[in-house]
Amino acid sequence: MQDSLDNLPYWSRDADDLMAAQGSAHDGLASAEAARRLLQHGPNAVEDRDEQTALRLLLRQFESPLVLILVFGAGVSLWLRQWVDAGIILAIVLGSALLGFAQEYRASVAIAALRRRLALTVQAWRDGAQVTIPAADVVPGDVVQLAAGSLVPADGVILEGVDFLVTEASLTGESFPVEKRPGVLPADTPLAARSNMVFLGTSVRSGTARMLVIQTGRGTEFGAIAARLKAREPETEFARGVRQFGYLLVRIMIVMVVFVLMVNQALGRPLIESLLYAVALAVGISPELLPAIVSVTLSRGARTLASRGVIVRRLEAIENLGSMDVLCTDKTGTLTEGVITLVAAVDAAGADSATVQRLAWLNAANETGIANPLDAAIVAAGERAGLQTGDAIKIDEIPYDFHRKRLTIVVAEHDAPGRHRLITKGAYAQVLDVCSSLAVDGSERALDDMQRERLDAYFRRCGEDGYRVLAVATRVLEARPTYSHADECDLCLTGFLLFSDPPKPDAARTIRNLARLGCRTKIISGDNRYVTAHLADSIGLDPQAMLTGPQIAQLTDESLWHLAERTDLFVEVDPQQKERIVHALQRTGHAVGYLGDGINDAAALHAADVGISVEGAVDVARDSADVVLLKSDLGVLRTGVEEGRRTFANTLKYISITTSANFGNMVSMALATPLLPFLPLAAKQILLNNFLSDLPSIAISTDRVDREHITRVQRWNVAEVRRFMLVFGLISSAFDLLTFFVLLKVFDVGEGLFQTSWFVVSVLTELAVVLVLRTRHVAWRSAPSRLLLGATIAVTLTALILPYIPGVAAAFSFTPPGAALLVTLLVIVLGYVVSTEVGKLLFFRRHALPQRRRHAAAPDA
């Protein structure tokens, strides 16, 4: 990263020199120049999200090995001058590809629109004014304003900074924030020590700054690392299940293909015909539209969630949302109203104190670090009381951090020349730790053990009454330019601030509703144990099932694994402990959701199976989340859980039903191959069968879902899918064998009529079984969606008519069955439907869900 004008790296050059080299100024670029640079350098992105063009999506439809095998088979047919067979195979492959492409393209457009809605923005200086622009539009030479909670949008140098701390763990691995300030460093300064620089992918912990952008996108340090590693996001539970299921199908296909090839060769059948038949047989068992079905179902779920106030940033998170059985959440704004009010400012004796309120107001009004609702409440109360800074002039600020849990402002007062006053505000225990005295009745007293016990009792009473308490302390020092953490000592406790944030009226009901969905709510909060216990008791959580931050610090990982599951409240915790709690719950087999909106939630959001944030969250929290709520409301989240389970259930429906029907047909063909003097179906007939029977499944994303699938945690279970496939596939095979018997022994049909008749039966049974097995309840009591039903009827009529259309019949070697035979075939299909219905009821009675009886009266959702 060398500047074009000389060989010095930019962290070792003066800011004014860099500004001139970049053709920029302190008030930023002109809009026209920024637009020109955007064309020159490209979007500020490490990865090209928009590379998923229509052409790439279309080509992706042909990536499947099975599709490539079919194309190879078509090539063999062309080589042998089997023009019709080759044309039919290619037409079916192309039809499946175009169908999948149409659905995936529509899904990608919908998801791109949702992502644009949540695209990160930055405050940049353009045309001399501060404006909001998309982070992707940042260009070299831009001047960007940063504040606590911001994600750094590019690599650059600090022009101005006030108490500016940045978390660089994503780049350097250092978990503690580092301070950044303007300056010039030696050229050989290593990356971790470049204190005058900020980097893409890091986040602002506290303070404010103005930066000059030098490198964007792939030119950044983060972009270089990403390009080298090509890191992939961890595999989701659902994707892992699909992969394992794919392995199962591959094993079955290999066995069947080898068996059929051996039998056909033993019977002396032509090699090419046998090979095409075996390939078609292998494809027949595969749900080749699965990628399209999954994309359609997930994108429809994402659109539905967006209409209900839940935006999905990563599609796979919908399944994770449905499988979530533990929700970890902070209390402010989700379980409480989120409107924090300063109820009282009292002295150390508990009496109302204007002095304490003024000190707290000076502290909050002059704070420039992390914006928070407590400071906003203090400032609002001070404005109502008519407070003004007067002659108190801010000298310095010691920013808040999550280890000290306190903030100090240093002011100069007109009545104390040559001296400065420290005003410290923060968590009760952390402020008392740096106090040696307290103010009572206008005089200072030593803070001895008896006084501490009295203060502890008062603090506890306030918490038990539901008040959040902050302590305020002060100290007067000889004046000097700057101050540090070391000056926070020997303070005098002046009093307390009492805040109210009542629980939401529907919080208890929402938690009960989540519990009915099998999702247990746990509070993880940095707040004190007493006020959190008071809230928990009022909303139906166990206030005794509590672990505090100091207790967690003493626990081994193994001990925390056992205790976390039985704990409802984690209180007085720091950001690292939040992440540790999430990992502990995951270690005991839970799918964990984490709801957070603050800077200190980013690590836990990333660690959770599904990270959940809100639209108004700080950038780093929102960027770490998989799901974003348009309002901080657990009721909205409950809707998201239900939709996630509905989406998961419909996806699994397609996989289970299609593979069981295909498996049954393939077993039947494998059994019939050595017993018949001809192939039970031609390769082109198998492919047409598979194509037609899959068409209605595109509509499965719109289908209704049994209520118990919504009220029960959904997990991928390959063993259950395999058991389902075997049971219902073998039922299908039994009726196929009955069909063979009737065709050969009753009607004594030849090759053409046999293949046509079984083609019709095979398609109709695969279509009918979707309507039967789509619900665990009696089929006629659970109506399918209109689109699914309409598509099924349309394809059914098509399958019945095709053998009677001369051109189609000739192309696919169909022989139209007579009326008596057609009626017999329909009776067999009806018998299959009834038998499958009975088998379904017996199967699910044996594997009944615990909630089945409870929801028998309301089967659909």
XYZ file of C-alpha atoms in Angstrom, residues 116-728:
613
model
C -30.252 -3.257 0.156
C -32.752 -2.286 2.817
C -30.212 -3.197 5.493
C -27.112 -1.961 3.679
C -24.662 -0.205 5.976
C -24.346 3.544 5.657
C -21.608 5.970 6.718
C -21.409 9.667 7.509
C -19.135 11.213 4.908
C -18.219 14.776 4.008
C -19.294 15.632 0.475
C -19.486 19.114 -1.019
C -18.539 20.590 2.357
C -21.476 18.992 4.230
C -21.902 15.817 6.241
C -24.185 13.391 4.383
C -25.251 9.751 4.714
C -24.018 7.474 1.917
C -23.935 3.673 1.438
C -20.718 2.129 2.724
C -20.253 0.568 -0.718
C -19.939 4.083 -2.230
C -16.954 5.138 -0.099
C -13.925 5.971 -2.267
C -10.266 6.827 -1.636
C -10.046 10.470 -0.574
C -13.375 10.479 1.243
C -13.460 12.058 4.700
C -15.654 9.940 6.991
C -17.058 10.724 10.436
C -16.921 7.846 12.966
C -18.594 7.408 16.359
C -19.117 4.698 18.953
C -20.836 1.685 17.409
C -19.737 2.463 13.843
C -18.074 -0.104 11.647
C -14.955 1.302 10.012
C -15.832 1.304 6.274
C -12.298 1.346 4.788
C -8.612 1.721 5.620
C -7.479 5.248 6.419
C -5.678 7.657 8.714
C -7.072 9.592 11.651
C -7.391 13.331 11.037
C -9.088 14.146 14.355
C -9.976 11.994 17.348
C -11.584 12.454 20.758
C -11.231 9.548 23.208
C -11.314 7.281 20.175
C -11.101 3.555 20.973
C -11.352 0.862 18.279
C -11.828 -2.913 18.572
C -9.461 -4.645 16.127
C -10.026 -8.275 17.154
C -11.217 -9.209 13.644
C -7.851 -8.116 12.237
C -5.218 -8.424 14.967
C -6.845 -10.855 17.424
C -6.483 -8.318 20.252
C -9.724 -8.449 22.259
C -9.203 -5.159 24.144
C -9.916 -1.836 22.403
C -6.928 0.245 21.313
C -6.763 4.022 21.306
C -6.309 5.803 17.977
C -5.049 9.348 17.505
C -3.588 11.530 14.720
C 0.155 11.370 14.188
C 3.061 10.133 12.091
C 4.677 6.729 12.680
C 7.875 5.089 11.420
C 7.575 3.266 8.089
C 8.378 -0.103 9.699
C 5.586 0.112 12.305
C 3.720 -3.231 12.328
C 0.002 -3.255 11.612
C -1.075 -3.834 15.227
C 0.903 -0.792 16.369
C -0.357 1.690 13.756
C -2.215 3.898 16.206
C -2.867 6.609 13.595
C -4.808 4.222 11.329
C -8.143 2.449 11.290
C -8.981 -0.583 9.191
C -11.973 -2.019 7.376
C -13.738 -4.673 9.454
C -12.928 -3.097 12.821
C -15.464 -1.272 14.994
C -15.518 1.849 17.107
C -15.855 1.150 20.826
C -16.020 4.742 22.084
C -15.300 8.355 21.168
C -15.471 10.146 17.840
C -13.064 10.684 14.949
C -12.681 11.932 11.427
C -10.727 9.725 9.021
C -9.273 10.124 5.545
C -9.962 7.052 3.398
C -6.860 5.678 1.653
C -7.800 2.148 0.563
C -11.201 0.570 -0.131
C -12.541 -2.905 -0.873
C -9.975 -5.509 -1.862
C -7.157 -2.997 -1.449
C -7.639 -2.919 2.332
C -5.775 -5.088 4.832
C -8.983 -7.007 5.522
C -9.576 -7.449 1.793
C -6.076 -8.849 1.311
C -6.610 -11.376 4.103
C -10.011 -12.398 2.746
C -8.563 -12.866 -0.723
C -5.817 -15.124 0.638
C -8.019 -17.224 2.873
C -11.250 -17.258 0.843
C -12.924 -17.923 4.160
C -16.355 -19.549 4.053
C -19.077 -19.032 6.589
C -19.570 -22.011 8.911
C -21.967 -24.639 7.586
C -25.465 -24.320 8.991
C -27.304 -27.217 10.583
C -29.710 -27.383 7.656
C -26.943 -27.334 5.026
C -25.142 -30.072 6.951
C -28.335 -32.149 6.932
C -28.782 -31.710 3.173
C -25.180 -32.768 2.617
C -25.581 -35.911 4.749
C -28.820 -36.714 2.961
C -27.019 -36.353 -0.361
C -24.468 -38.948 0.759
C -27.342 -41.325 1.546
C -28.826 -40.891 -1.948
C -25.450 -41.380 -3.608
C -24.955 -44.710 -1.818
C -28.414 -45.908 -2.859
C -27.863 -44.774 -6.450
C -24.531 -46.551 -6.761
C -26.016 -49.839 -5.565
C -28.997 -49.582 -7.926
C -27.012 -48.515 -10.977
C -24.455 -51.293 -10.565
C -27.207 -53.861 -9.976
C -29.214 -52.800 -13.036
C -26.160 -52.686 -15.302
C -25.085 -56.160 -14.216
C -28.568 -57.610 -14.732
C -29.016 -56.005 -18.144
C -25.646 -57.226 -19.300
C -26.403 -60.701 -17.984
C -29.623 -60.636 -20.033
C -27.712 -59.545 -23.119
C -29.386 -56.178 -23.558
C -27.606 -53.424 -25.550
C -24.932 -51.642 -23.504
C -25.892 -48.098 -24.512
C -29.578 -48.693 -23.812
C -28.703 -50.243 -20.461
C -26.375 -47.363 -19.625
C -28.993 -44.713 -20.422
C -31.554 -46.645 -18.429
C -29.218 -46.891 -15.420
C -28.419 -43.179 -15.607
C -32.121 -42.307 -15.779
C -32.735 -44.636 -12.859
C -30.079 -42.836 -10.804
C -31.521 -39.437 -11.660
C -34.996 -40.714 -10.895
C -34.244 -41.175 -7.205
C -32.655 -37.732 -6.860
C -34.778 -34.677 -5.965
C -33.025 -32.680 -8.694
C -35.173 -29.616 -8.099
C -34.065 -29.477 -4.459
C -31.833 -26.372 -4.893
C -34.690 -24.518 -6.589
C -37.238 -25.733 -4.032
C -34.997 -24.651 -1.139
C -34.337 -21.240 -2.725
C -38.013 -20.668 -3.447
C -39.132 -21.764 0.018
C -36.491 -19.722 1.808
C -37.033 -16.594 -0.279
C -40.789 -16.813 0.218
C -40.180 -17.180 3.946
C -37.867 -14.155 3.851
C -40.484 -12.057 2.040
C -43.190 -13.142 4.473
C -40.974 -12.292 7.441
C -40.105 -8.901 5.934
C -43.814 -8.081 5.661
C -44.137 -8.890 9.369
C -41.204 -6.828 10.546
C -38.376 -9.395 10.416
C -35.643 -8.981 7.799
C -33.337 -11.920 7.065
C -29.769 -10.987 6.153
C -28.741 -14.611 5.475
C -31.303 -17.017 4.003
C -30.058 -20.085 5.878
C -30.851 -18.271 9.119
C -34.559 -18.968 8.546
C -34.030 -22.657 9.328
C -31.837 -21.754 12.292
C -34.581 -19.453 13.546
C -37.000 -22.367 13.379
C -34.647 -24.724 15.205
C -33.891 -22.232 17.992
C -34.824 -23.624 21.418
C -33.040 -21.068 23.622
C -33.314 -17.303 23.207
C -30.800 -15.160 25.056
C -31.780 -11.503 25.269
C -30.970 -8.315 27.090
C -33.884 -6.836 28.985
C -33.854 -3.163 27.943
C -36.206 -2.489 25.069
C -37.153 -6.121 24.504
C -38.636 -7.157 27.829
C -39.020 -3.582 29.056
C -40.591 -0.525 27.469
C -37.151 0.801 26.530
C -38.153 4.312 27.620
C -35.769 4.894 30.519
C -36.691 7.697 32.898
C -34.612 9.294 35.636
C -36.893 8.901 38.654
C -34.674 10.464 41.321
C -31.225 11.829 42.071
C -30.432 11.240 45.745
C -27.496 11.808 48.037
C -25.675 9.084 49.942
C -28.369 9.206 52.645
C -31.167 8.620 50.128
C -32.566 12.196 50.142
C -33.340 14.087 46.927
C -30.297 16.093 45.870
C -30.038 18.860 43.274
C -26.248 18.666 43.579
C -26.171 14.999 42.513
C -28.479 15.757 39.606
C -26.276 18.640 38.432
C -23.089 16.564 38.649
C -24.729 13.721 36.739
C -26.020 16.159 34.143
C -22.562 17.678 33.603
C -21.187 14.164 33.158
C -23.864 13.024 30.688
C -24.133 16.279 28.712
C -20.377 16.380 28.054
C -19.981 12.694 27.186
C -18.852 12.061 23.588
C -18.382 8.290 23.603
C -21.083 5.649 23.559
C -24.581 7.053 23.196
C -26.894 5.284 25.625
C -30.440 5.682 26.979
C -29.272 6.336 30.562
C -27.352 9.452 29.567
C -30.276 10.528 27.380
C -32.602 10.208 30.390
C -30.222 12.280 32.574
C -29.927 15.016 29.937
C -33.697 15.089 29.409
C -34.338 15.378 33.164
C -31.718 18.134 33.438
C -33.307 20.098 30.615
C -36.701 19.822 32.306
C -35.110 21.116 35.505
C -33.529 24.046 33.635
C -29.933 22.976 34.304
C -27.126 24.685 32.381
C -23.392 24.193 32.212
C -22.776 27.680 33.561
C -19.066 28.239 33.933
C -18.212 24.533 34.038
C -15.961 23.957 31.030
C -15.065 20.447 29.899
C -11.331 19.733 30.078
C -11.059 16.004 29.397
C -12.960 12.734 29.249
C -12.015 9.250 30.405
C -14.317 7.135 28.205
C -16.577 4.389 29.443
C -15.447 0.827 28.854
C -17.001 -2.501 29.733
C -14.272 -3.441 32.174
C -14.358 -0.321 34.380
C -18.096 0.280 33.792
C -17.769 3.971 34.567
C -17.310 7.267 32.731
C -15.397 10.297 33.980
C -15.683 13.891 32.812
C -13.204 16.539 33.982
C -14.464 20.131 34.188
C -13.031 23.501 35.219
C -15.319 25.582 37.445
C -15.122 29.362 37.771
C -15.135 29.300 41.580
C -12.111 26.967 41.781
C -9.275 28.542 39.763
C -6.257 26.309 39.230
C -8.253 23.197 40.096
C -10.332 20.718 38.138
C -13.255 18.522 39.189
C -13.539 14.861 38.166
C -17.147 13.681 37.896
C -17.464 9.911 37.686
C -20.693 8.087 36.961
C -21.189 4.350 36.524
C -22.182 0.987 37.931
C -22.618 0.942 41.695
C -19.898 -1.582 42.578
C -17.335 -0.203 40.146
C -17.760 3.387 41.355
C -17.617 2.380 45.021
C -14.373 0.535 44.302
C -12.653 3.879 43.613
C -14.299 5.832 46.469
C -12.695 6.404 49.844
C -15.307 8.790 51.279
C -18.931 9.863 50.921
C -20.729 13.192 51.193
C -23.367 13.452 53.924
C -25.010 16.716 55.068
C -22.445 18.828 53.263
C -19.385 17.132 54.756
C -17.209 14.169 53.786
C -17.057 11.010 55.874
C -14.795 8.004 55.565
C -16.340 5.158 53.594
C -15.862 2.445 56.207
C -17.298 -1.070 56.316
C -20.415 0.039 58.209
C -21.195 2.676 55.603
C -20.602 0.206 52.811
C -23.057 -2.239 54.356
C -25.655 0.519 54.646
C -25.117 1.553 51.032
C -25.266 -2.078 49.859
C -28.618 -2.497 51.636
C -29.984 0.678 50.027
C -28.737 -0.436 46.604
C -30.390 -3.805 47.067
C -33.726 -2.290 48.112
C -33.746 -0.049 45.057
C -33.036 -3.001 42.798
C -35.744 -5.119 44.419
C -38.162 -2.257 43.795
C -37.255 -2.375 40.105
C -34.981 0.667 39.918
C -31.705 0.628 38.040
C -29.057 2.456 40.077
C -25.954 4.369 39.011
C -23.509 5.894 41.452
C -22.031 9.405 41.148
C -18.710 10.394 42.690
C -16.372 13.353 42.430
C -12.862 14.560 43.228
C -11.054 17.913 42.989
C -7.460 17.920 41.668
C -4.755 20.373 40.721
C -5.330 21.481 37.144
C -3.411 19.790 34.322
C -4.084 19.223 30.584
C -4.954 15.515 30.522
C -6.193 12.761 32.823
C -6.148 8.969 32.828
C -7.670 5.926 34.525
C -5.124 6.306 37.323
C -6.890 9.492 38.441
C -10.059 7.549 39.228
C -9.126 6.962 42.842
C -9.913 8.397 46.300
C -13.221 9.729 45.019
C -16.029 11.005 47.206
C -19.391 9.282 46.683
C -22.000 12.025 46.296
C -25.126 9.972 45.616
C -27.183 7.807 43.306
C -29.346 8.021 40.206
C -32.507 5.908 40.117
C -33.943 4.931 36.736
C -37.217 3.312 35.808
C -37.853 1.106 32.782
C -41.064 -0.868 33.402
C -41.689 -4.240 31.736
C -43.770 -4.296 28.598
C -47.398 -5.180 29.291
C -47.203 -8.173 26.966
C -43.700 -9.362 27.957
C -44.958 -12.192 30.172
C -47.410 -13.377 27.521
C -44.726 -13.270 24.839
C -42.362 -15.383 26.951
C -45.167 -17.884 27.555
C -45.863 -18.003 23.815
C -42.190 -18.656 23.078
C -42.202 -21.389 25.733
C -45.184 -23.018 24.010
C -43.044 -23.050 20.872
C -40.376 -24.940 22.815
C -38.120 -21.895 23.043
C -36.891 -20.950 26.525
C -35.987 -17.319 27.200
C -32.887 -16.384 29.179
C -31.820 -12.873 30.174
C -28.159 -11.926 29.727
C -27.537 -8.469 31.150
C -24.765 -6.297 32.455
C -27.258 -4.811 34.903
C -27.255 -5.652 38.619
C -28.811 -8.794 40.021
C -31.566 -7.148 42.030
C -33.258 -5.110 39.325
C -32.938 -8.019 36.864
C -34.477 -10.414 39.395
C -37.353 -7.954 39.963
C -38.036 -7.831 36.224
C -37.748 -11.619 35.870
C -40.257 -12.201 38.644
C -42.758 -9.850 36.983
C -42.596 -11.583 33.581
C -42.617 -15.193 34.683
C -38.926 -16.145 34.785
C -37.339 -17.714 37.859
C -35.458 -14.979 39.777
C -33.609 -17.620 41.795
C -32.122 -19.335 38.716
C -29.322 -16.785 38.484
C -25.599 -16.615 37.773
C -23.586 -13.417 38.186
C -20.563 -12.303 36.209
C -18.155 -12.832 39.144
C -19.552 -16.345 39.643
C -19.160 -17.161 35.966
C -15.551 -15.955 36.074
C -14.829 -18.589 38.717
C -16.426 -21.470 36.755
C -14.622 -23.863 34.457
C -16.132 -24.377 31.016
C -17.443 -27.791 32.036
C -19.172 -26.361 35.119
C -20.739 -23.591 33.059
C -22.067 -26.163 30.568
C -24.070 -27.836 33.335
C -25.246 -24.649 35.050
C -26.149 -22.596 31.958
C -28.993 -24.903 30.986
C -30.676 -24.502 34.389
C -30.123 -20.738 34.630
C -32.672 -18.105 33.551
C -30.744 -14.961 34.509
C -27.121 -14.115 33.748
C -26.444 -10.751 35.382
C -23.528 -8.346 35.838
C -21.744 -9.982 32.888
C -19.137 -8.514 30.539
C -19.088 -8.931 26.728
C -16.672 -11.879 26.772
C -18.892 -13.712 29.244
C -21.904 -13.244 26.950
C -20.079 -15.127 24.222
C -18.976 -17.781 26.706
C -22.581 -18.340 27.851
C -23.718 -18.816 24.238
C -20.986 -21.404 23.656
C -21.906 -23.217 26.882
C -25.550 -23.552 25.815
C -24.505 -24.769 22.379
C -22.198 -27.311 23.958
C -25.181 -28.910 25.702
C -27.043 -29.388 22.420
C -29.138 -26.224 22.224
C -29.729 -24.108 19.133
C -29.148 -20.633 20.550
C -30.558 -17.337 19.385
C -29.044 -14.125 20.733
C -30.905 -10.808 20.620
C -28.718 -7.741 21.106
C -28.267 -4.227 19.789
C -25.159 -2.865 21.502
C -21.437 -2.720 20.874
C -20.864 -5.281 23.623
C -23.201 -7.783 21.923
C -21.237 -8.255 18.686
C -19.193 -11.283 19.790
C -22.226 -13.115 21.198
C -24.284 -12.310 18.077
C -21.586 -13.846 15.911
C -21.245 -16.928 18.125
C -24.978 -17.704 18.315
C -26.670 -20.100 15.897
C -28.870 -17.194 14.888
C -27.852 -13.648 15.757
C -30.790 -11.270 16.072
C -30.594 -7.500 16.204
C -32.874 -4.520 15.613
C -32.925 -1.909 12.869
C -31.823 0.852 15.235
C -28.849 -1.143 16.588
C -25.277 0.087 16.273
C -23.591 -0.899 13.016
C -21.351 -3.560 14.515
C -24.295 -5.346 16.160
C -26.500 -5.196 13.085
C -23.686 -6.400 10.829
C -23.019 -9.369 13.149
C -26.678 -10.448 13.094
C -28.371 -12.935 10.770
C -31.843 -11.537 11.402
C -32.866 -7.918 11.992
C -36.135 -6.951 13.679
C -37.706 -3.727 12.516
C -38.698 -3.119 16.121
C -37.326 -4.425 19.398
C -40.222 -6.717 20.236
C -40.202 -10.386 21.182
C -43.691 -10.677 19.728
C -42.222 -9.992 16.295
C -39.518 -12.545 17.003
C -42.134 -15.171 17.851
C -43.573 -14.591 14.371
C -40.096 -15.140 12.967
C -39.719 -18.442 14.829
C -43.074 -19.664 13.529
C -42.253 -18.692 9.950
C -38.837 -20.318 10.239
C -40.454 -23.575 11.305
C -43.072 -23.300 8.561
C -40.321 -22.825 5.972
C -38.294 -25.716 7.371
C -41.343 -28.015 7.410
C -42.235 -27.290 3.781
C -38.658 -27.847 2.638
C -38.493 -31.155 4.469
C -41.873 -32.109 3.002
C -40.488 -31.984 -0.504
C -37.397 -33.970 0.397
C -39.257 -36.697 2.296
C -42.185 -37.128 -0.101
C -40.256 -36.904 -3.359
C -37.477 -39.244 -2.317
C -39.893 -41.835 -0.908
C -41.950 -41.832 -4.137
C -38.844 -41.899 -6.343
C -37.250 -44.586 -4.189
C -40.345 -46.761 -4.522
C -40.364 -46.403 -8.291
C -36.657 -47.123 -8.582
C -36.926 -50.232 -6.398
C -39.811 -51.404 -8.558
C -37.799 -50.912 -11.744
C -34.764 -52.598 -10.271
C -36.890 -55.604 -9.281
C -38.739 -55.707 -12.592
C -35.636 -55.444 -14.774
C -34.492 -59.088 -14.463
C -38.072 -60.431 -14.595
C -39.313 -58.699 -17.737
C -38.248 -59.415 -21.332
C -38.036 -55.637 -21.837
C -37.197 -52.565 -19.778
C -40.123 -51.503 -17.514
C -39.668 -47.892 -18.665
C -37.515 -46.311 -21.343
C -34.912 -43.829 -20.135
C -36.775 -40.902 -21.699
C -40.002 -42.029 -19.994
C -38.246 -42.112 -16.597
C -36.962 -38.577 -17.117
C -40.366 -37.295 -18.223
C -41.949 -38.985 -15.215
C -39.522 -37.331 -12.862
C -39.939 -33.928 -14.507
C -43.748 -33.964 -14.405
C -44.004 -35.255 -10.852
C -41.633 -32.536 -9.628
C -43.522 -29.622 -11.207
C -46.193 -29.195 -8.481
C -43.493 -29.268 -5.809
C -42.445 -25.758 -6.808
C -45.698 -24.663 -5.128
C -44.917 -26.499 -1.896
C -43.507 -23.306 -0.389
C -47.064 -21.961 -0.287
C -48.491 -24.985 1.490
C -50.071 -25.014 4.927
C -48.161 -26.689 7.757
C -49.414 -28.916 10.574
C -49.710 -27.001 13.798
C -47.371 -29.348 15.678
C -44.569 -28.452 13.265
C -44.939 -24.853 14.431
C -45.127 -25.596 18.158
C -42.175 -27.981 18.186
C -38.512 -27.245 17.593
C -37.581 -28.370 14.085
C -34.304 -30.224 13.575
C -32.912 -32.055 10.581
C -32.948 -35.824 11.160
C -31.462 -37.910 8.350
C -32.431 -41.158 10.126
C -36.085 -40.091 10.218
C -36.021 -39.100 6.533
C -34.441 -42.460 5.673
C -37.083 -44.333 7.679
C -39.842 -42.323 5.975
C -38.339 -43.035 2.553
C -38.093 -46.774 3.179
C -41.600 -47.215 4.611
C -43.533 -45.231 2.022
